[in-house]
Short mmCIF file of C-alpha atoms and ligand atoms in Angstrom, two decimals:
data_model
loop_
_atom_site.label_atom_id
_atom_site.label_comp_id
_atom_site.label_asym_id
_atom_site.label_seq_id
_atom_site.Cartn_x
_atom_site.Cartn_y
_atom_site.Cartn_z
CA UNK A 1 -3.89 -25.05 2.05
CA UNK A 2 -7.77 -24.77 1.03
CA UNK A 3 -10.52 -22.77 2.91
CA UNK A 4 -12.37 -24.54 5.30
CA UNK A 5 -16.01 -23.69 6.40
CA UNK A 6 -14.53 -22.50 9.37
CA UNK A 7 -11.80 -20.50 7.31
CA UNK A 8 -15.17 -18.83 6.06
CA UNK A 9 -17.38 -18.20 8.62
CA UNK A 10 -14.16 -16.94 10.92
CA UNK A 11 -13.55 -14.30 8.14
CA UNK A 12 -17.01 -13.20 7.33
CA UNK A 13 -17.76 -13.41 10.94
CA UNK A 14 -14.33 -11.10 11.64
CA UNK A 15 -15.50 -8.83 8.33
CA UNK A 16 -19.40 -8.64 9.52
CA UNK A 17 -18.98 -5.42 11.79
CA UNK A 18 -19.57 -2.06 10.98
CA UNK A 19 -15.63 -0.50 12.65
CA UNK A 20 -14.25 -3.17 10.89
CA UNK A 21 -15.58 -2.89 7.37
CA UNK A 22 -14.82 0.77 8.18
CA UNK A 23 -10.77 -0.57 9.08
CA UNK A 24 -10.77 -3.36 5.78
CA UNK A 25 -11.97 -0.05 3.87
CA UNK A 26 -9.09 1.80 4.89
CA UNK A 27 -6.27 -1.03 4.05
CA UNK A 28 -7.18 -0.57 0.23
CA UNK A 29 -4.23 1.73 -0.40
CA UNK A 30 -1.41 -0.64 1.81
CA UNK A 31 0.05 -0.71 5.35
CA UNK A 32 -1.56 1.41 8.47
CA UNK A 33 -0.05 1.58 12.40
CA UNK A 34 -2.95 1.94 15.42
CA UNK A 35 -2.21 5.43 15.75
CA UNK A 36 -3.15 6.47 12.43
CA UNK A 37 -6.52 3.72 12.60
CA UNK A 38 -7.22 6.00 15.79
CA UNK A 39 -6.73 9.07 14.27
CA UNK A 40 -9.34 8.58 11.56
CA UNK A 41 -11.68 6.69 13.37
CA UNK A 42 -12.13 8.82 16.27
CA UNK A 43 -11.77 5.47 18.89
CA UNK A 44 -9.68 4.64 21.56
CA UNK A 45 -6.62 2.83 20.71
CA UNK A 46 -7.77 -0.33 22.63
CA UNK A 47 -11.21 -0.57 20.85
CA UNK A 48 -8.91 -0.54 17.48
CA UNK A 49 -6.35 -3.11 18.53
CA UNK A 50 -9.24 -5.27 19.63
CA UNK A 51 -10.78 -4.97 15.90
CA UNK A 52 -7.42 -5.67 14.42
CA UNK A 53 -7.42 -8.74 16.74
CA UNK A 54 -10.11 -10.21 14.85
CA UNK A 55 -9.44 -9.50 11.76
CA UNK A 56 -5.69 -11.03 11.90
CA UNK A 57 -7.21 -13.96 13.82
CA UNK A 58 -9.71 -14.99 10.95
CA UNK A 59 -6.44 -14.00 8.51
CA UNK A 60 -7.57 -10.55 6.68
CA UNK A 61 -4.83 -8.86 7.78
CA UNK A 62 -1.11 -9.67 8.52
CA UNK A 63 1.04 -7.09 11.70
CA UNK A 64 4.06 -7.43 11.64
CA UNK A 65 6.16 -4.94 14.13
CA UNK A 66 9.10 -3.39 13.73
CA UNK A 67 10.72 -1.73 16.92
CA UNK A 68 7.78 0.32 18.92
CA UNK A 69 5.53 0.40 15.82
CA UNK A 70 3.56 -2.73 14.83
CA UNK A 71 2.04 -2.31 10.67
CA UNK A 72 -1.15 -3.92 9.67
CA UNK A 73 -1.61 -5.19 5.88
CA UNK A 74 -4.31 -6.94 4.04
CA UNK A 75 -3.58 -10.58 4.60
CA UNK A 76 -1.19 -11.35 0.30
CA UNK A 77 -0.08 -14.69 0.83
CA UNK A 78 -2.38 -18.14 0.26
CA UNK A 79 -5.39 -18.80 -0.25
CA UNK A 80 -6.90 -16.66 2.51
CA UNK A 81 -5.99 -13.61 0.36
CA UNK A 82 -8.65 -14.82 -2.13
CA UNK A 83 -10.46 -14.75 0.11
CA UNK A 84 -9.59 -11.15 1.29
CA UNK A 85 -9.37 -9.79 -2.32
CA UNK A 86 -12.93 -10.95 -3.23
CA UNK A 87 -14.28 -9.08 0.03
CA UNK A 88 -12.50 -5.76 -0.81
CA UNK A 89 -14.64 -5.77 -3.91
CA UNK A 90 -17.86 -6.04 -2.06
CA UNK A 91 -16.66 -2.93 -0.11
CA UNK A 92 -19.01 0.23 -1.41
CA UNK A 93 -16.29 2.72 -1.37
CA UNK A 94 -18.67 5.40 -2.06
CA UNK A 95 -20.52 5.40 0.71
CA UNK A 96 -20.58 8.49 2.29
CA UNK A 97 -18.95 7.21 6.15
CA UNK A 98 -16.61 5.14 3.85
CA UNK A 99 -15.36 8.00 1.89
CA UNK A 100 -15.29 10.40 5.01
CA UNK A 101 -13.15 7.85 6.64
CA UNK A 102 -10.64 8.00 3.20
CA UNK A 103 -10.53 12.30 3.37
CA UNK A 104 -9.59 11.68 7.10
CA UNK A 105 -6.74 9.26 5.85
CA UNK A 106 -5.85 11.36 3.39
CA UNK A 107 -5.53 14.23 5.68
CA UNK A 108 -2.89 11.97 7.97
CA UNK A 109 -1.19 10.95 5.28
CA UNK A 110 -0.26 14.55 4.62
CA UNK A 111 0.30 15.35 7.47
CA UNK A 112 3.16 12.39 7.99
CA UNK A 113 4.27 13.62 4.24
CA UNK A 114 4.81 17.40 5.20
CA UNK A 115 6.95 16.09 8.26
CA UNK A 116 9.26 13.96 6.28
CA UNK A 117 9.31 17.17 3.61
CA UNK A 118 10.31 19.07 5.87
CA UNK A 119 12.75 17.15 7.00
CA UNK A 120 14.49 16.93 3.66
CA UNK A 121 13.59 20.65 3.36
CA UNK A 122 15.87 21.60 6.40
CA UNK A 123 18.98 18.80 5.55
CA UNK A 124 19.12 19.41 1.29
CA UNK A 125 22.23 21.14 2.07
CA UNK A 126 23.50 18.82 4.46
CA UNK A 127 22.24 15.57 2.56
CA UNK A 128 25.58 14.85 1.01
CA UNK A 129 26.97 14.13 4.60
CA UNK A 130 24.26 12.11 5.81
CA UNK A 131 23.63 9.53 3.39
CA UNK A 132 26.18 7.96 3.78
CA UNK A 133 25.87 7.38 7.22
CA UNK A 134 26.17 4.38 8.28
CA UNK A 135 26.57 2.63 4.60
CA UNK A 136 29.18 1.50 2.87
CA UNK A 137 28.68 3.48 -0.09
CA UNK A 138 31.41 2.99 -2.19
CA UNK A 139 30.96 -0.42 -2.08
CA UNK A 140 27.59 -0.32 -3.04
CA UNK A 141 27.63 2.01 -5.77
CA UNK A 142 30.48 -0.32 -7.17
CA UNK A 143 27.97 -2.95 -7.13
CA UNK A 144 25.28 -0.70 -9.05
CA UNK A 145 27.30 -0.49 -12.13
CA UNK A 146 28.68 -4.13 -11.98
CA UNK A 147 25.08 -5.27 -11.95
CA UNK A 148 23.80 -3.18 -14.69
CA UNK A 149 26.78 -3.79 -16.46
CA UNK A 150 25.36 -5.87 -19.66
CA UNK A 151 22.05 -3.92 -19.62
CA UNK A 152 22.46 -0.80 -22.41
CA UNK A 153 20.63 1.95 -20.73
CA UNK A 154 19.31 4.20 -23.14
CA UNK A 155 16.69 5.82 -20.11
CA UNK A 156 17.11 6.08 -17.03
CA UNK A 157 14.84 7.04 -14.01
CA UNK A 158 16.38 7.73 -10.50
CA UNK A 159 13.43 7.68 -7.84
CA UNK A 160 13.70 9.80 -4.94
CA UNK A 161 16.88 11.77 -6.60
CA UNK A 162 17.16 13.96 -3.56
CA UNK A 163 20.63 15.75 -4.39
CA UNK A 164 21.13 13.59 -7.70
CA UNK A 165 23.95 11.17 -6.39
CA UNK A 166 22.57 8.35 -8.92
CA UNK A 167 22.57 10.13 -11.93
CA UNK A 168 25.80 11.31 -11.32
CA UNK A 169 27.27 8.10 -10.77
CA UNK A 170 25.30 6.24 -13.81
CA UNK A 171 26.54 9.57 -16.34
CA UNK A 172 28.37 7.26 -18.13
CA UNK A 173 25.88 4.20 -18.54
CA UNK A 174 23.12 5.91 -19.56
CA UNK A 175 22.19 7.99 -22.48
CA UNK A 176 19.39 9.69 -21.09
CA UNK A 177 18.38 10.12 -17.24
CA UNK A 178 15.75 11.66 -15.39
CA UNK A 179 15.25 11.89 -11.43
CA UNK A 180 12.56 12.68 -10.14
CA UNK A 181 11.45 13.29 -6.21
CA UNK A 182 9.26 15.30 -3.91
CA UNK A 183 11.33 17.84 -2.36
CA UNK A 184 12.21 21.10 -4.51
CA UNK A 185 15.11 21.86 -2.37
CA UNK A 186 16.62 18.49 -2.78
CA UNK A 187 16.23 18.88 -6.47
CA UNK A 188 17.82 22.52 -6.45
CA UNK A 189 20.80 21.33 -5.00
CA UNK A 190 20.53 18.24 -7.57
CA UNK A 191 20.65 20.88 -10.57
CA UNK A 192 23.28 22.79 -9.44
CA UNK A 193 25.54 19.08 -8.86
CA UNK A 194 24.50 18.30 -12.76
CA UNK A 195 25.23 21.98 -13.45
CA UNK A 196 28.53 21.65 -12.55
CA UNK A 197 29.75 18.72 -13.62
CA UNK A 198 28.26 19.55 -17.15
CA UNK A 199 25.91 16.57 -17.10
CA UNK A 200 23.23 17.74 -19.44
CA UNK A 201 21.89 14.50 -20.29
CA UNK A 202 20.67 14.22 -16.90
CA UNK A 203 17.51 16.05 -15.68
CA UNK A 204 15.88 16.37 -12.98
CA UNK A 205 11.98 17.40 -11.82
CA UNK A 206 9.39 17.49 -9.19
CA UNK A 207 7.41 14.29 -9.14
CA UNK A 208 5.99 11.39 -7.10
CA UNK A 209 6.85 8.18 -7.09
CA UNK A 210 3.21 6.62 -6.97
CA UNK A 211 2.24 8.52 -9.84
CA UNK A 212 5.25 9.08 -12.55
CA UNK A 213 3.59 10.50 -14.76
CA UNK A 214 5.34 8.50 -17.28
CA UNK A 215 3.91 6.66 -20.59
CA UNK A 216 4.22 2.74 -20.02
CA UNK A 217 7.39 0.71 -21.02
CA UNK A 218 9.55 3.85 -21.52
CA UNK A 219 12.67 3.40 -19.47
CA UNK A 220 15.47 0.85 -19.26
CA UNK A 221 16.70 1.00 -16.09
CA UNK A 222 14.69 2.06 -12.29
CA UNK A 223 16.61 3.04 -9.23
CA UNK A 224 15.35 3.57 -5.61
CA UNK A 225 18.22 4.51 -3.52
CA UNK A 226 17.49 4.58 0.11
CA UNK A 227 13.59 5.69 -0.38
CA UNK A 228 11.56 2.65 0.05
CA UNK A 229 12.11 3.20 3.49
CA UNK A 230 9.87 6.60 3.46
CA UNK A 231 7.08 4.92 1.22
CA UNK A 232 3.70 4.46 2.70
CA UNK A 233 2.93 2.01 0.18
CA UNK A 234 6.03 0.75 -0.92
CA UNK A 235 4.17 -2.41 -3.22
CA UNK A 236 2.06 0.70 -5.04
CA UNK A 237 5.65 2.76 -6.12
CA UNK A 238 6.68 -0.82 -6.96
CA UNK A 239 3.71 -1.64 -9.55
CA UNK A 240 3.93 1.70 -10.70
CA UNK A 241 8.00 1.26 -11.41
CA UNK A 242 6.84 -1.94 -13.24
CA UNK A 243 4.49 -0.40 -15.14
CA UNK A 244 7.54 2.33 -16.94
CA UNK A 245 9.80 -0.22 -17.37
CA UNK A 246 10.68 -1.61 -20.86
CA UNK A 247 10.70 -5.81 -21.56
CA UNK A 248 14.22 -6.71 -20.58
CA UNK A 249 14.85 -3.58 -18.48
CA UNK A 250 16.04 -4.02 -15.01
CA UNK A 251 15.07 -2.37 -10.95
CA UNK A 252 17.67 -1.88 -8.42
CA UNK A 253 16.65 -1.15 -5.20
CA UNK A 254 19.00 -0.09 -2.10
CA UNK A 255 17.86 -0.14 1.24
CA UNK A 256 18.43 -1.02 4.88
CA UNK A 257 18.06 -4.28 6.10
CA UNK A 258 15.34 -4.56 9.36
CA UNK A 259 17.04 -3.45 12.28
CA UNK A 260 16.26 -1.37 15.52
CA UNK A 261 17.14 2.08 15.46
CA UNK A 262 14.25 3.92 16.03
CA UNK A 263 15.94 6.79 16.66
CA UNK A 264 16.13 6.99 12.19
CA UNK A 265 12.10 8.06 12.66
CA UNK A 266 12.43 10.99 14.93
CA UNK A 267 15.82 12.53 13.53
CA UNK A 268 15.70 11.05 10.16
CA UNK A 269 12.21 11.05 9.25
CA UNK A 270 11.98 6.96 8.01
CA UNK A 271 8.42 5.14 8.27
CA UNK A 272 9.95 1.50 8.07
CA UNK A 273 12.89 -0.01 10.07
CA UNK A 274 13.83 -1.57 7.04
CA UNK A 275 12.74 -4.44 5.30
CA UNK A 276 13.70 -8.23 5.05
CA UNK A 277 14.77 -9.71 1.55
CA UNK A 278 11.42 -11.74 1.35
CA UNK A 279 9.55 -8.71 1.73
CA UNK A 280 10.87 -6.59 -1.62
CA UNK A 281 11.28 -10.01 -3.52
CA UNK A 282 7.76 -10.55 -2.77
CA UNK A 283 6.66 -6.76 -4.13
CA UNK A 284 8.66 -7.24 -6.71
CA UNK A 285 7.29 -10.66 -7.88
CA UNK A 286 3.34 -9.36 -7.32
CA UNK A 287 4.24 -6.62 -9.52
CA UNK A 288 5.25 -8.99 -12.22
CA UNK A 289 9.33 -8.71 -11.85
CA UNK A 290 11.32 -11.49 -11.49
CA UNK A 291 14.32 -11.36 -8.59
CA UNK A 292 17.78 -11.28 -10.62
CA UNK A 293 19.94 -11.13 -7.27
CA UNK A 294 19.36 -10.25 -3.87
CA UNK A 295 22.97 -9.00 -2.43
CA UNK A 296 23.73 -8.03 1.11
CA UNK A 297 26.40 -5.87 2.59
CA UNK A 298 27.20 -4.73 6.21
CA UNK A 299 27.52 -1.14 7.10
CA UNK A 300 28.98 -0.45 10.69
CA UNK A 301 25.89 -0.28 12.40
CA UNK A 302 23.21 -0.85 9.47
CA UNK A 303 23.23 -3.59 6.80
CA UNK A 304 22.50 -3.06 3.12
CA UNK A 305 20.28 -4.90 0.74
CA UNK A 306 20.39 -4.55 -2.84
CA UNK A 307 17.14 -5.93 -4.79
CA UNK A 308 18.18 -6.85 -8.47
CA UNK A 309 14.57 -7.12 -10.50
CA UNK A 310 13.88 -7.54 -13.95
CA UNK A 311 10.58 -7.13 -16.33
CA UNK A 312 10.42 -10.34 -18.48
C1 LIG B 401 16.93 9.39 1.74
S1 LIG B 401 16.67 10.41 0.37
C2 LIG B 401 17.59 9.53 -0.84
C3 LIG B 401 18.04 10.39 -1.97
C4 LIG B 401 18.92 9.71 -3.01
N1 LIG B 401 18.25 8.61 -3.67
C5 LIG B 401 20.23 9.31 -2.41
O1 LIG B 401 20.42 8.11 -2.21
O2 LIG B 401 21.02 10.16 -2.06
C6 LIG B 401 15.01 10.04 -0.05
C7 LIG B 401 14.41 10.96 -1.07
O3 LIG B 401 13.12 10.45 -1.43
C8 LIG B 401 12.27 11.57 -1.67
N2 LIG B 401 10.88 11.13 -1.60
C9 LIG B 401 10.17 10.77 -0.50
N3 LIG B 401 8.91 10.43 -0.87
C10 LIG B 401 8.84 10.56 -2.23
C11 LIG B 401 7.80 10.35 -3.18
N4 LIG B 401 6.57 9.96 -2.82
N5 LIG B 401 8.09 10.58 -4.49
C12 LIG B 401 9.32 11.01 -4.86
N6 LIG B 401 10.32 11.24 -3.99
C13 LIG B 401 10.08 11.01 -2.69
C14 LIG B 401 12.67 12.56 -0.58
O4 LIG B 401 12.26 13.88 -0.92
C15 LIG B 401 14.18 12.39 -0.57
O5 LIG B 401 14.84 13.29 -1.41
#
C-alpha cells in the first residue's frame, strides 16, 4: 500500500508533540511496556497511553499484548515504516532532555536486568531441574543435532549458556565451542559440568549477547536456548548473531510458543510470554537470515518452537 497525504499529515501530526518525540526517542533501542514509558517520563500512566494512542493510530508504533502486559514497537512492516525510519533520523539524540530521557532508560533497564540476575543468581544450582520444566527436552535436543546434522561445525557459540547444557550436548559436532552469558554463577556451575566430563574444547565466559565481542563471520553454528524470552531487544541480539556468523553457517533458536502464564515473570523472571513463529522469522529475515525450518513441539503445558536460520 502507498502513503497517502493523509498517511502523512496523520504521522507528522501524531510525531509533532514534544512527549511524543520524547516517547519515538526512546523506541530507538526496541520494545517498551507503559510502566517503564512512565517511569522515565515522570507522567501519569494515562497521559502515556493517550500518547501511544496517537502514535499507533497514525502507524509509528505497533502494541501488541501479551497476558497483563501490552509492548509498544516502532511500526517494521510496509511502507509506513519508511516512513517511521526516515523520522527517527530527524530525531537530535543529543539533545540534552533527549539524552536525559535515555540515562533514565538506561537506569530501568538495569534495574529489570539485576532482577532477572538475580534470579539466575539464586537458581544456578537448581537450573538443571528447572529447565526442563514444562519442555520436552529430549525431544528437542534430538532435533538440534538432526538439524545441524550436514553443517560441519568447526565453532560454535552457545548464547545464554547458563549451566552449559548446549555445549555439552553438541561435544561431539563441534570442534571448538564457546558459551557465553551474563550470570557468573551460571557459568561456574557450567565449568565445573565441562570440568567433569573432560570437555576441554568447550569454554565458557562472561559476556552479553548484544555485544559479543566477537570479530565478524567467525563462527559456524549460533544457539539461543530458551533466552530470547529474557531479551529486551530480542531483533538487536539477533543482528548481532548475524553479524558472527560465517556464509553458510546456520541459527537455532528454542523458545516458547505465546501462551499465558504470567506467573513465568514473577517466579521465573521472563520479559515475553513467548513469541509467535512470524515474529522470530521476521527478526531473522531483517537481520539478513533466511528461515531453513520452523518446527513446533508440545510440552505439557507450554509449546516449543524451534527457529532454523541460515546466513546466505
Ligand atoms: C533460561 S536460561 C537458559 C540457559 C541455557 N541456554 C539452557 O537452555 O539451559 C537463560 C540464560 O540467559 C542468560 N542471559 C540473560 N540475558 C543475557 C544477555 N544479555 N547476555 C547473555 N546471557 C544472558 C541468563 O543469565 C541465563 O543463564
Amino acid at each position: 500500500m502507498n502513503l497517502t497525504v493523509e498517511n502523512i499529515l496523520l504521522a507528522l501530526k501524531a510525531a509533532g508533540e514534544e512527549t511524543r518525540i520524547r516517547i519515538l526517542a526512546l523506541f530507538r533501542s526496541g520494545e517498551l511496556t507503559v510502566t517503564e514509558l512512565v517511569t522515565v517520563l515522570r507522567q501519569s500512566q494515562p497521559r502515556i497511553s493517550r500518547h501511544l494512542r496517537l502514535l499507533c493510530e497514525a502507524g509509528l508504533l505497533e502494541r501488541h499484548r501479551e497476558g497483563t502486559w501490552i509492548f509498544y514497537r516502532l511500526n517494521e512492516s510496509g511502507e509506513k515504516a519508511k516512513l517511521v525510519k526516515s523520522l527517527m533520523e530527524y530525531i537530535p539524540y543529543s539533545d540534552q532532555m533527549l539524552q536525559h530521557d535515555q540515562e533514565r532508560l538506561l537506569e530501568v533497564k538495569k534495574e529489570r536486568e539485576k532482577k532477572a540476575a538475580q534470579y539466575f543468581q539464586e537458581n544456578a544450582a537448581n537450573w538443571d531441574k528447572i529447565r526442563s520444566l514444562y519442555v520436552p527436552e529430549q525431544q528437542v535436543e534430538a532435533y538440534l543435532l538432526d538439524v545441524t546434522r550436514d553443517l560441519e561445525v568447526n565453532d560454535l557459540l552457545d548464547v545464554g549458556t547458563g549451566t552449559g547444557r548446549m555445549l555439552e550436548l553438541f561435544k561431539n559436532r563441534a570442534k571448538h565451542g564457546v558459551g557465553i552469558d551474563l550470570s557468573r554463577e551460571m557459568l561456574a556451575i557450567a565449568r565445573s559440568h565441562l570440568e567433569k566430563q573432560d570437555i576441554a574444547h568447550m569454554q565458557v565466559r562472561q559476556g552479553d549477547m548484544y555485544d559479543l565481542a566477537l570479530k565478524d563471520e567467525c563462527m559456524d553454528l549460533v544457539i539461543f536456548h530458551q533466552v530470547l524470552h529474557f531479551a529486551d531487544d530480542a531483533l538487536a541480539a539477533i543482528k548481532e548473531t548475524a553479524r558472527i556468523l560465517r556464509k553458510g553457517g546456520r541459527v537455532l533458536i528454542v523458545d516458547f510458543m505465546p501462551h499465558d502464564m504470567e506467573k513465568l515473570r514473577e517466579d521465573y523472571a521472563h520479559r515475553r510470554l513467548g513469541f509467535s513463529i512470524d515474529e522470530v522469522n521476521d527478526w531473522c529475515m531483517v537481520s539478513g537470515l533466511s528461515i531453513l525450518s520452523n518446527e513446533i513441539m508440545r510440552g505439557s503445558e507450554l509449546d516449543i518452537a524451534i527457529w532454523t536460520a541460515s546466513k546466505e
